[in-house]
């Protein structure tokens, strides 16, 4: 027995995942390594950020671990397991297992020199790499993820996110919140309303009123009542305020959850499909930990 790592699955967590993994074929060769150890190795790579070839020797061989990771990506095991855990997590939160509304946003991530396709330059964020495009529910749980080139604008990227296999989306989904980057005739929110038949709401930043103008008005009004105000002090405190945008913060929090895994600090993958799978793996680890602790 090896010493446990912090990323290892507990018995309670393994109980939630075991039933969603493919069963071995009867005519095949017996397994040498347990699936629990395979998952422990994958979660170690995700959290620590190490390369496949640098996997510690007390785990199964890295080629074996990568084989299972790739095979489960190709046959859809990761997405099915993620969807099942998401439904259980929503029920645990006393929500309907099928959400009726979601939030859409993207995050640009730098890539490295490993090569691969679907790379570009995001002029708005000054990032050369790829975009992680997410559709999440109101709890921040991922409904669908798509990774594409960073030079694709959000109003076009949402088609890449929602158009392929719309039958895999929750049946009750009918409303989306999104930012101003999804505006445009025949694009973004307009495309969602026209093609999918869903309602949309653009959450915009509040209008910025000149603090100096507002402060001068306050000084005049308060002076009439005999109240003295220090304009410089009030202006300095006003500049540091932060306004929460309704619903927008939910998807930003999800990006923060993903960023806690060092493997996702950048996009290290050669294939965009591998990057998408890592989103589901990261959220699977997060949800199974919550379910086991509740």
Coordinates of N, CA, C and O in Angstrom, one line a residue, residues 9-10 16 64 72 87 119 134 147 172 198 215 227-228 238 242 244 279 283:
X9 N -9.3 9.7 -3.8 CA -10.7 9.5 -3.5 C -10.9 8.8 -2.1 O -10.2 7.8 -1.8
X10 N -11.8 9.3 -1.3 CA -12.2 8.6 -0.1 C -13.1 7.5 -0.5 O -13.6 7.4 -1.6
X16 N -19.6 7.0 -5.1 CA -20.4 7.8 -6.0 C -20.0 7.6 -7.4 O -20.8 7.8 -8.4
X64 N -0.9 3.6 -19.1 CA -2.1 3.0 -18.7 C -3.2 4.0 -18.3 O -4.3 4.0 -18.6
X72 N -12.2 6.9 -22.0 CA -13.4 7.4 -21.4 C -13.8 8.8 -22.1 O -15.0 9.1 -22.1
X87 N -26.9 16.1 -11.6 CA -28.3 16.0 -11.2 C -28.4 15.6 -9.7 O -29.3 16.2 -9.1
X119 N -6.1 27.5 -32.3 CA -5.4 28.5 -31.5 C -5.5 29.8 -32.2 O -5.5 29.9 -33.4
X134 N -18.4 28.2 -21.6 CA -19.1 27.4 -20.6 C -20.6 27.8 -20.6 O -20.9 29.0 -20.7
X147 N -14.3 24.1 -26.1 CA -13.0 24.8 -26.2 C -12.7 25.1 -27.7 O -12.8 24.2 -28.5
X172 N -35.4 21.1 -19.8 CA -36.2 22.2 -19.4 C -35.5 23.5 -19.7 O -36.1 24.6 -19.4
X198 N -35.2 30.0 -27.2 CA -35.1 30.3 -25.8 C -35.1 31.8 -25.6 O -34.9 32.6 -26.6
X215 N -20.5 64.2 -6.7 CA -20.0 64.7 -5.5 C -20.3 66.2 -5.3 O -20.7 66.7 -4.3
X227 N -24.7 70.4 6.6 CA -23.8 69.2 6.7 C -22.6 69.4 5.9 O -22.7 69.6 4.7
X228 N -21.4 69.3 6.5 CA -20.2 69.4 5.7 C -19.7 68.1 5.2 O -19.7 67.1 6.0
X238 N -15.3 56.0 -3.3 CA -16.2 55.6 -4.4 C -15.5 54.9 -5.5 O -16.0 53.9 -6.1
X242 N -17.0 48.0 -5.8 CA -17.2 47.0 -6.8 C -18.7 46.6 -6.9 O -19.3 46.3 -5.8
X244 N -21.7 44.0 -8.1 CA -22.0 42.7 -8.6 C -23.0 42.8 -9.7 O -24.0 43.5 -9.6
X279 N -12.4 19.9 -18.2 CA -13.4 20.7 -17.5 C -14.4 19.8 -16.8 O -14.7 20.0 -15.6
X283 N -14.9 19.4 -12.7 CA -16.2 19.6 -12.1 C -16.7 18.3 -11.4 O -17.4 18.3 -10.4

